[in-house]
Tab-separated table of C-alpha atoms and ligand atoms in Angstrom:
chain	number	residue	atom	x	y	z
V	1	UNK	CA	2.532	-2.275	-28.623
V	2	UNK	CA	-0.131	-0.666	-26.386
V	3	UNK	CA	-1.769	1.010	-29.398
V	4	UNK	CA	-1.957	-2.389	-31.131
V	5	UNK	CA	-3.505	-4.021	-28.092
V	6	UNK	CA	-6.067	-1.240	-27.730
V	7	UNK	CA	-6.957	-1.446	-31.385
V	8	UNK	CA	-7.530	-5.181	-31.406
V	9	UNK	CA	-9.622	-4.892	-28.207
V	10	UNK	CA	-11.666	-2.175	-29.947
V	11	UNK	CA	-12.170	-4.390	-33.007
V	12	UNK	CA	-13.378	-7.302	-30.863
V	13	UNK	CA	-15.636	-5.073	-28.719
V	14	UNK	CA	-18.999	-6.496	-29.760
V	15	UNK	CA	-18.025	-10.122	-29.846
V	16	UNK	CA	-18.698	-12.238	-26.795
V	17	UNK	CA	-15.474	-13.698	-25.471
V	18	UNK	CA	-15.248	-17.154	-26.930
V	19	UNK	CA	-14.348	-18.852	-23.667
V	20	UNK	CA	-16.537	-21.789	-22.876
V	21	UNK	CA	-17.669	-21.895	-19.272
V	22	UNK	CA	-19.041	-24.544	-16.966
V	23	UNK	CA	-21.066	-23.987	-13.786
V	24	UNK	CA	-19.149	-23.450	-10.568
V	25	UNK	CA	-20.677	-24.739	-7.342
V	26	UNK	CA	-17.789	-25.885	-5.147
V	27	UNK	CA	-18.166	-22.972	-2.750
V	28	UNK	CA	-18.069	-22.860	1.033
V	29	UNK	CA	-20.331	-20.784	3.252
V	30	UNK	CA	-19.183	-18.375	5.928
V	31	UNK	CA	-21.432	-20.000	8.509
V	32	UNK	CA	-19.594	-23.322	8.139
V	33	UNK	CA	-16.119	-22.332	6.960
V	34	UNK	CA	-15.386	-18.853	8.357
V	35	UNK	CA	-12.196	-18.938	10.458
V	36	UNK	CA	-12.553	-16.124	12.937
V	37	UNK	CA	-9.715	-17.080	15.299
V	38	UNK	CA	-7.144	-17.504	12.529
V	39	UNK	CA	-8.198	-14.251	10.887
V	40	UNK	CA	-8.212	-12.285	14.146
V	41	UNK	CA	-4.640	-13.411	14.771
V	42	UNK	CA	-3.596	-12.237	11.292
V	43	UNK	CA	-5.123	-8.836	11.973
V	44	UNK	CA	-3.608	-8.552	15.451
V	45	UNK	CA	-0.158	-9.431	14.103
V	46	UNK	CA	-0.680	-6.954	11.226
V	47	UNK	CA	-0.147	-9.665	8.654
V	48	UNK	CA	-3.273	-8.414	6.866
V	49	UNK	CA	-3.636	-5.198	4.860
V	50	UNK	CA	-6.304	-3.676	2.648
V	51	UNK	CA	-6.438	-2.105	-0.799
V	52	UNK	CA	-9.388	0.221	-1.412
V	53	UNK	CA	-10.055	1.127	-5.027
V	54	UNK	CA	-11.471	4.621	-5.268
V	55	UNK	CA	-10.518	5.763	-8.756
V	56	UNK	CA	-12.632	5.321	-11.860
V	57	UNK	CA	-14.897	7.746	-13.589
V	58	UNK	CA	-18.191	7.308	-11.742
V	59	UNK	CA	-20.122	7.907	-14.975
V	60	UNK	CA	-23.366	6.400	-13.715
V	61	UNK	CA	-23.233	8.271	-10.391
V	62	UNK	CA	-22.553	11.458	-12.290
V	63	UNK	CA	-21.374	13.605	-9.364
V	64	UNK	CA	-18.366	15.896	-9.152
V	65	UNK	CA	-15.398	14.712	-7.109
V	66	UNK	CA	-14.299	11.345	-5.715
V	67	UNK	CA	-16.941	8.659	-5.114
V	68	UNK	CA	-15.436	8.127	-1.654
V	69	UNK	CA	-16.571	11.613	-0.556
V	70	UNK	CA	-20.247	10.767	-1.072
V	71	UNK	CA	-22.151	11.016	2.228
V	72	UNK	CA	-24.021	7.808	2.866
V	73	UNK	CA	-24.725	7.750	6.598
V	74	UNK	CA	-25.666	11.105	8.219
V	75	UNK	CA	-22.456	13.156	8.296
V	76	UNK	CA	-20.379	10.188	7.121
V	77	UNK	CA	-18.738	9.783	3.763
V	78	UNK	CA	-17.831	6.431	2.238
V	79	UNK	CA	-14.190	7.158	3.081
V	80	UNK	CA	-15.107	7.717	6.730
V	81	UNK	CA	-17.173	4.529	6.854
V	82	UNK	CA	-14.105	2.585	5.714
V	83	UNK	CA	-11.768	4.499	8.045
V	84	UNK	CA	-14.027	3.706	11.011
V	85	UNK	CA	-13.984	-0.008	10.208
V	86	UNK	CA	-10.191	0.002	9.837
V	87	UNK	CA	-9.769	1.769	13.189
V	88	UNK	CA	-12.157	-0.642	14.856
V	89	UNK	CA	-10.245	-3.658	13.538
V	90	UNK	CA	-6.822	-2.782	15.027
V	91	UNK	CA	-4.333	0.112	15.309
V	92	UNK	CA	-1.838	0.868	12.544
V	93	UNK	CA	-3.052	-1.598	9.924
V	94	UNK	CA	-1.651	-0.994	6.443
V	95	UNK	CA	-4.057	0.478	3.912
V	96	UNK	CA	-3.589	1.566	0.292
V	97	UNK	CA	-6.075	3.721	-1.585
V	98	UNK	CA	-6.105	3.836	-5.368
V	99	UNK	CA	-7.300	7.121	-6.853
V	100	UNK	CA	-7.514	8.319	-10.461
V	101	UNK	CA	-5.581	11.152	-12.092
V	102	UNK	CA	-8.760	13.192	-11.904
V	103	UNK	CA	-9.535	12.715	-8.200
V	104	UNK	CA	-6.106	12.089	-6.631
V	105	UNK	CA	-5.462	15.583	-5.211
V	106	UNK	CA	-9.054	15.977	-4.066
V	107	UNK	CA	-8.964	12.630	-2.254
V	108	UNK	CA	-5.815	13.523	-0.352
V	109	UNK	CA	-7.216	16.989	0.505
V	110	UNK	CA	-10.357	15.308	1.839
V	111	UNK	CA	-8.361	13.022	4.122
V	112	UNK	CA	-6.174	15.899	5.315
V	113	UNK	CA	-9.176	18.127	5.966
V	114	UNK	CA	-10.714	15.374	8.100
V	115	UNK	CA	-7.416	14.522	9.831
V	116	UNK	CA	-7.419	11.111	8.210
V	117	UNK	CA	-10.596	10.293	10.147
V	118	UNK	CA	-8.446	9.320	13.112
V	119	UNK	CA	-6.176	6.948	11.182
V	120	UNK	CA	-2.427	7.497	11.285
V	121	UNK	CA	-1.204	9.142	8.060
V	122	UNK	CA	1.725	6.687	8.074
V	123	UNK	CA	-0.585	3.700	7.789
V	124	UNK	CA	-2.190	4.923	4.528
V	125	UNK	CA	-0.608	5.095	1.081
V	126	UNK	CA	-2.373	6.753	-1.844
V	127	UNK	CA	-1.483	5.991	-5.425
V	128	UNK	CA	-3.019	7.128	-8.677
V	129	UNK	CA	-3.996	4.686	-11.404
V	130	UNK	CA	-2.898	4.841	-15.041
V	131	UNK	CA	-5.010	6.064	-17.946
V	132	UNK	CA	-5.878	4.698	-21.397
V	133	UNK	CA	-6.933	6.823	-24.379
V	134	UNK	CA	-10.603	6.950	-25.401
V	135	UNK	CA	-11.340	5.747	-28.951
V	136	UNK	CA	-13.954	7.067	-31.354
V	137	UNK	CA	-16.359	5.107	-33.593
V	138	UNK	CA	-13.624	4.590	-36.154
V	139	UNK	CA	-11.138	3.116	-33.700
V	140	UNK	CA	-8.958	6.225	-33.396
V	141	UNK	CA	-7.912	8.034	-30.215
V	142	UNK	CA	-10.154	11.006	-29.395
V	143	UNK	CA	-8.298	14.321	-29.442
V	144	UNK	CA	-9.375	17.500	-27.602
V	145	UNK	CA	-9.354	21.021	-29.014
V	146	UNK	CA	-5.729	21.487	-27.927
V	147	UNK	CA	-4.617	18.419	-29.875
V	148	UNK	CA	-4.229	16.311	-26.709
V	149	UNK	CA	-5.436	12.722	-26.474
V	150	UNK	CA	-8.370	12.316	-24.072
V	151	UNK	CA	-7.850	9.455	-21.660
V	152	UNK	CA	-9.701	7.775	-18.810
V	153	UNK	CA	-8.879	5.532	-15.823
V	154	UNK	CA	-7.555	2.103	-16.812
V	155	UNK	CA	-9.941	-0.022	-14.733
V	156	UNK	CA	-9.637	-1.364	-11.216
V	157	UNK	CA	-7.745	-4.449	-12.433
V	158	UNK	CA	-4.695	-2.256	-12.886
V	159	UNK	CA	-4.576	-1.636	-9.128
V	160	UNK	CA	-2.552	-4.769	-8.339
V	161	UNK	CA	0.097	-3.847	-10.876
V	162	UNK	CA	0.322	-0.322	-9.455
V	163	UNK	CA	0.566	-1.701	-5.944
V	164	UNK	CA	3.867	-3.298	-6.889
V	165	UNK	CA	5.155	-0.535	-9.160
V	166	UNK	CA	4.445	2.166	-6.583
V	167	UNK	CA	6.633	0.395	-4.004
V	168	UNK	CA	3.709	-0.248	-1.649
V	169	UNK	CA	3.928	-4.030	-2.071
V	170	UNK	CA	7.595	-3.845	-1.015
V	171	UNK	CA	6.781	-1.657	1.980
V	172	UNK	CA	4.009	-4.024	3.102
V	173	UNK	CA	6.234	-7.026	2.565
V	174	UNK	CA	8.882	-5.505	4.847
V	175	UNK	CA	6.187	-4.892	7.464
V	176	UNK	CA	5.336	-8.611	7.385
V	177	UNK	CA	2.025	-8.347	5.506
V	178	UNK	CA	1.081	-11.744	4.036
V	179	UNK	CA	-2.445	-11.186	2.783
V	180	UNK	CA	-4.584	-8.251	1.774
V	181	UNK	CA	-8.204	-7.697	0.932
V	182	UNK	CA	-9.444	-5.778	-2.086
V	183	UNK	CA	-12.551	-3.645	-1.560
V	184	UNK	CA	-14.395	-1.106	-3.693
V	185	UNK	CA	-15.120	2.256	-2.115
V	186	UNK	CA	-18.643	2.234	-3.555
V	187	UNK	CA	-19.707	-0.763	-1.455
V	188	UNK	CA	-20.037	0.424	2.173
V	189	UNK	CA	-20.826	-3.106	3.340
V	190	UNK	CA	-17.391	-4.287	2.255
V	191	UNK	CA	-15.297	-5.153	5.296
V	192	UNK	CA	-11.617	-4.278	4.860
V	193	UNK	CA	-10.568	-6.503	7.759
V	194	UNK	CA	-12.998	-9.404	8.026
V	195	UNK	CA	-11.422	-12.065	10.277
V	196	UNK	CA	-13.605	-14.927	9.000
V	197	UNK	CA	-12.645	-14.159	5.416
V	198	UNK	CA	-8.931	-13.685	6.074
V	199	UNK	CA	-8.788	-16.799	8.251
V	200	UNK	CA	-10.577	-18.885	5.600
V	201	UNK	CA	-8.126	-17.692	2.941
V	202	UNK	CA	-5.153	-18.641	5.101
V	203	UNK	CA	-6.561	-22.005	6.125
V	204	UNK	CA	-7.296	-22.919	2.484
V	205	UNK	CA	-3.758	-21.918	1.450
V	206	UNK	CA	-5.426	-19.929	-1.313
V	207	UNK	CA	-3.713	-17.471	-3.617
V	208	UNK	CA	-7.048	-15.757	-4.239
V	209	UNK	CA	-10.340	-16.001	-2.368
V	210	UNK	CA	-13.588	-14.472	-3.588
V	211	UNK	CA	-16.233	-13.338	-1.126
V	212	UNK	CA	-19.445	-14.057	-3.040
V	213	UNK	CA	-23.220	-14.112	-2.644
V	214	UNK	CA	-25.846	-16.369	-4.145
V	215	UNK	CA	-27.532	-14.979	-7.251
V	216	UNK	CA	-31.240	-14.577	-6.703
V	217	UNK	CA	-32.086	-12.517	-9.770
V	218	UNK	CA	-30.639	-13.939	-12.993
V	219	UNK	CA	-30.713	-10.468	-14.566
V	220	UNK	CA	-28.856	-8.693	-11.727
V	221	UNK	CA	-25.937	-6.708	-13.114
V	222	UNK	CA	-23.172	-8.607	-11.383
V	223	UNK	CA	-20.393	-10.835	-12.649
V	224	UNK	CA	-21.050	-14.575	-12.498
V	225	UNK	CA	-18.599	-17.069	-11.029
V	226	UNK	CA	-17.866	-19.864	-13.498
V	227	UNK	CA	-15.323	-22.517	-14.342
V	228	UNK	CA	-13.134	-21.640	-17.308
V	229	UNK	CA	-10.924	-24.460	-18.488
V	230	UNK	CA	-11.394	-26.062	-15.097
V	231	UNK	CA	-10.393	-22.963	-13.120
V	232	UNK	CA	-12.520	-20.587	-11.084
V	233	UNK	CA	-13.225	-17.463	-13.105
V	234	UNK	CA	-15.731	-14.649	-13.530
V	235	UNK	CA	-17.727	-13.537	-16.538
V	236	UNK	CA	-19.105	-10.006	-16.520
V	237	UNK	CA	-22.905	-9.932	-16.893
V	238	UNK	CA	-22.760	-8.189	-20.267
V	239	UNK	CA	-20.152	-10.611	-21.589
V	240	UNK	CA	-22.077	-13.776	-20.658
V	241	UNK	CA	-24.375	-15.508	-23.131
V	242	UNK	CA	-28.007	-14.930	-22.099
V	243	UNK	CA	-28.705	-18.675	-22.267
V	244	UNK	CA	-26.078	-19.400	-19.606
V	245	UNK	CA	-26.942	-16.390	-17.479
V	246	UNK	CA	-30.556	-17.573	-17.136
V	247	UNK	CA	-29.896	-21.330	-17.125
V	248	UNK	CA	-31.508	-23.393	-14.365
V	249	UNK	CA	-30.866	-26.934	-13.194
V	250	UNK	CA	-33.492	-29.669	-12.875
V	251	UNK	CA	-34.444	-28.331	-9.398
V	252	UNK	CA	-35.157	-24.896	-10.800
V	253	UNK	CA	-32.028	-23.394	-9.189
V	254	UNK	CA	-29.722	-21.130	-11.178
V	255	UNK	CA	-27.104	-23.326	-12.806
V	256	UNK	CA	-24.450	-20.703	-12.052
V	257	UNK	CA	-25.275	-19.968	-8.412
V	258	UNK	CA	-22.595	-17.456	-7.351
V	259	UNK	CA	-22.250	-13.731	-7.984
V	260	UNK	CA	-18.903	-11.970	-7.912
V	261	UNK	CA	-18.868	-8.797	-5.800
V	262	UNK	CA	-15.266	-7.800	-6.432
V	263	UNK	CA	-14.404	-8.606	-2.836
V	264	UNK	CA	-11.149	-10.518	-2.796
V	265	UNK	CA	-8.401	-11.685	-0.521
V	266	UNK	CA	-4.994	-11.982	-2.184
V	267	UNK	CA	-1.764	-13.547	-1.003
V	268	UNK	CA	1.137	-11.127	-1.298
V	269	UNK	CA	3.351	-13.725	-3.034
V	270	UNK	CA	0.752	-14.237	-5.733
V	271	UNK	CA	0.745	-10.533	-6.634
V	272	UNK	CA	4.501	-10.457	-6.876
V	273	UNK	CA	4.459	-13.498	-9.156
V	274	UNK	CA	1.915	-11.800	-11.445
V	275	UNK	CA	4.146	-8.773	-11.684
V	276	UNK	CA	7.229	-10.875	-12.415
V	277	UNK	CA	5.320	-12.764	-15.126
V	278	UNK	CA	4.248	-9.437	-16.702
V	279	UNK	CA	0.669	-10.675	-16.478
V	280	UNK	CA	-0.792	-7.280	-17.384
V	281	UNK	CA	0.838	-7.419	-20.826
V	282	UNK	CA	-1.350	-10.439	-21.545
V	283	UNK	CA	-4.584	-9.694	-19.691
V	284	UNK	CA	-7.681	-8.810	-21.724
V	285	UNK	CA	-8.686	-5.173	-22.177
V	286	UNK	CA	-12.442	-4.782	-21.769
V	287	UNK	CA	-14.177	-2.134	-23.844
V	288	UNK	CA	-17.114	-0.031	-22.638
V	289	UNK	CA	-19.062	2.669	-24.438
V	290	UNK	CA	-19.044	5.564	-21.984
V	291	UNK	CA	-19.286	9.344	-21.727
V	292	UNK	CA	-15.994	10.992	-22.612
V	293	UNK	CA	-14.750	13.262	-19.825
V	294	UNK	CA	-14.477	16.965	-20.752
V	295	UNK	CA	-16.431	16.428	-24.006
V	296	UNK	CA	-19.919	17.332	-22.920
V	297	UNK	CA	-22.084	14.251	-23.417
V	298	UNK	CA	-20.000	12.750	-26.268
V	299	UNK	CA	-19.568	9.004	-26.133
V	300	UNK	CA	-16.409	7.049	-26.786
V	301	UNK	CA	-14.833	3.647	-26.220
V	302	UNK	CA	-13.063	3.211	-22.908
V	303	UNK	CA	-10.573	0.442	-22.130
V	304	UNK	CA	-10.300	-1.211	-18.738
V	305	UNK	CA	-8.493	-4.009	-16.948
V	306	UNK	CA	-10.874	-6.023	-14.772
V	307	UNK	CA	-9.678	-7.356	-11.448
V	308	UNK	CA	-11.018	-10.867	-12.010
V	309	UNK	CA	-8.731	-11.415	-14.998
V	310	UNK	CA	-5.976	-12.310	-12.538
V	311	UNK	CA	-7.877	-15.504	-11.676
V	312	UNK	CA	-6.469	-17.727	-14.455
V	313	UNK	CA	-3.006	-17.160	-12.940
V	314	UNK	CA	-3.996	-18.424	-9.503
V	315	UNK	CA	-3.042	-21.960	-8.542
V	316	UNK	CA	-5.495	-22.107	-5.648
V	317	UNK	CA	-8.731	-20.086	-5.830
V	318	UNK	CA	-11.486	-20.467	-3.254
V	319	UNK	CA	-14.983	-19.017	-2.985
V	320	UNK	CA	-16.832	-18.316	0.236
V	321	UNK	CA	-20.473	-17.283	0.181
V	322	UNK	CA	-21.884	-14.695	2.596
V	323	UNK	CA	-25.432	-13.514	3.210
V	324	UNK	CA	-26.068	-10.575	0.910
V	325	UNK	CA	-26.904	-8.125	3.712
V	326	UNK	CA	-23.487	-8.701	5.297
V	327	UNK	CA	-21.376	-7.670	2.355
V	328	UNK	CA	-23.103	-6.031	-0.577
V	329	UNK	CA	-24.684	-2.583	-0.931
V	330	UNK	CA	-23.314	-1.030	-4.116
V	331	UNK	CA	-23.634	2.658	-4.975
V	332	UNK	CA	-23.542	2.929	-8.749
V	333	UNK	CA	-26.259	5.468	-9.518
V	334	UNK	CA	-27.640	8.493	-7.663
V	335	UNK	CA	-30.763	6.615	-6.575
V	336	UNK	CA	-28.581	4.004	-4.824
V	337	UNK	CA	-27.409	6.528	-2.205
V	338	UNK	CA	-30.810	6.615	-0.508
V	339	UNK	CA	-31.450	2.890	-0.957
V	340	UNK	CA	-28.100	2.047	0.648
V	341	UNK	CA	-28.504	4.621	3.429
V	342	UNK	CA	-31.902	3.156	4.379
V	343	UNK	CA	-30.473	-0.348	4.267
V	344	UNK	CA	-27.523	0.564	6.518
V	345	UNK	CA	-29.733	2.413	8.976
V	346	UNK	CA	-32.477	-0.200	9.152
V	347	UNK	CA	-30.753	-1.889	12.097
V	348	UNK	CA	-30.318	1.393	13.937
V	349	UNK	CA	-34.075	1.694	14.340
V	350	UNK	CA	-33.912	-1.542	16.326
V	351	UNK	CA	-31.302	-0.012	18.641
V	352	UNK	CA	-28.425	-1.765	16.900
V	353	UNK	CA	-25.441	-0.170	15.191
V	354	UNK	CA	-25.951	0.519	11.468
V	355	UNK	CA	-25.488	-2.533	9.289
V	356	UNK	CA	-21.859	-3.238	8.462
V	357	UNK	CA	-20.467	-0.813	11.052
V	358	UNK	CA	-18.252	-2.900	13.235
V	359	UNK	CA	-17.023	-1.805	16.650
V	360	UNK	CA	-18.577	1.661	16.681
U	401	UTP	P1	-17.202	0.827	-11.347
U	401	UTP	O1	-16.991	-0.393	-12.123
U	401	UTP	O2	-18.551	1.087	-10.834
U	401	UTP	O3	-16.668	2.060	-12.221
U	401	UTP	O4	-16.158	0.827	-10.164
U	401	UTP	P2	-16.760	3.595	-11.960
U	401	UTP	O5	-15.744	4.209	-12.836
U	401	UTP	O6	-16.690	3.958	-10.513
U	401	UTP	O7	-18.224	3.977	-12.430
U	401	UTP	P3	-18.885	3.949	-13.884
U	401	UTP	O8	-18.781	2.521	-14.377
U	401	UTP	O9	-18.116	4.912	-14.741
U	401	UTP	O10	-20.293	4.377	-13.649
U	401	UTP	C1	-16.174	-0.113	-9.122
U	401	UTP	C2	-15.124	0.319	-8.120
U	401	UTP	O11	-13.843	0.318	-8.733
U	401	UTP	C3	-13.231	1.599	-8.656
U	401	UTP	C4	-14.351	2.586	-8.359
U	401	UTP	O12	-13.882	3.662	-7.572
U	401	UTP	C5	-15.323	1.730	-7.575
U	401	UTP	O13	-14.975	1.700	-6.210
U	401	UTP	N1	-12.565	1.861	-9.951
U	401	UTP	C6	-13.221	1.642	-11.121
U	401	UTP	C7	-11.281	2.310	-9.943
U	401	UTP	O14	-10.672	2.511	-8.865
U	401	UTP	N2	-10.673	2.538	-11.134
U	401	UTP	C8	-11.282	2.329	-12.327
U	401	UTP	O15	-10.667	2.565	-13.378
U	401	UTP	C9	-12.593	1.856	-12.310
C-alpha cells in the first residue's frame, strides 16, 4: 500500500497539481483582530501548548547535527531562543519537539547538557518522526552497500499524526490543553505562545488558524495562501503556476496577497478527528529531488507530507496577517544565519531587547 502510494507520487512528480485555485483575501490583521486578553488567559490556564518541529534533513543548511543547535544570537542556539520564550510566557507550559531518526539522540543530549535551558524536563516531550525510502531515477528504492533501503524524514506534515500516535495528544488532553501552536525551529521569530494569535483562534472558533504575512516579492520562496474548492489552502511556490504566482489585480497588487509561513494554531479536537479519519492515508505525498544522506552527493527522490495538507479537512480556517519583522526570519541556508542574527540584534543597538525575544 505505502509502496504503491510512493510510486504513484514519484510518477506524478513533475506534473503541477491539477487543483484550480482562486485568490484568497478574507484575512484579518493582528493590529485589528489580535485578542491579547483571551490568549493570555489561555496561556495562564495552560490551555495552550506548542509543537516545535526540529527534524528534517537540513540539506540546504548543510551542517552536521540538529538545526536547533545552530547558534543564532551570541551564545544562544535556536533551541535556547525557543526555550527562553516558553519560560517567559508562563511556567510549566506543555511543549513537544519533533526530531528525526538522525538527530533524535543528539537533540536530547543537547537539552540535557544545557539542563533544558531552565525548562522543566516534565513539560517537554520529544518524539522522532517516521522515514520514507528515497527513490532513484527509475522509481525504485535506493539501496546502500549493505543491501539496506536508504530513507529520509517524512516531512513536517507527519508531526500531527505522530503527536497522537506517540500518546502526547492524550497527555495534553488530560492536562486540559485545548489549542496548540505549530512552529518551525528554523524560524527564531516564531512565537510559541503568542497571546494575540491564540486569542484570535479561540474567538474565531477556528479549527486551524494561519499566521501569515503579505507577499511583497512574487518570486519569494514561500507557499501562497489560496482558495481551493472554496476552502483556505496553500500552494507551495514550486507547485504553483507561474502565471498565478505573479498575477496582479487592476490596482497592481498581487492577486494572491498572503504568504504561508508554516505558523499555525490548531484545535486539539481537530487533530484527533484527523487521526480518527485516517487522514494521512489520503494526504498527498510531495516529491523533492534532494541529496541522499550517506551517499556522498548522490541525488534521489524524497517523499514528504506537508503540514498545510491538513487544511482541506478543517471546517473553520482563519488567517491573520502580521508584520513580517514580528514573525518571520527563516534559516534555510548558511548565509541566512548572519542575516537573521543581524536582524534580531538590530533592535539591541537601540537599547531594546533583540527582536522577537519576549520577556528577557
Ligand atoms: P524545511 O522544509 O526547511 O526542511 O523544514 P529541512 O529538512 O529542514 O531542510 P531542507 O529542505 O532539507 O534544506 C522546515 C522546518 O520543518 C522541520 C525542520 O526542522 C524545519 O524546522 N522539518 C522538516 C521536520 O521537522 N521534518 C521534516 O521531515 C522536514
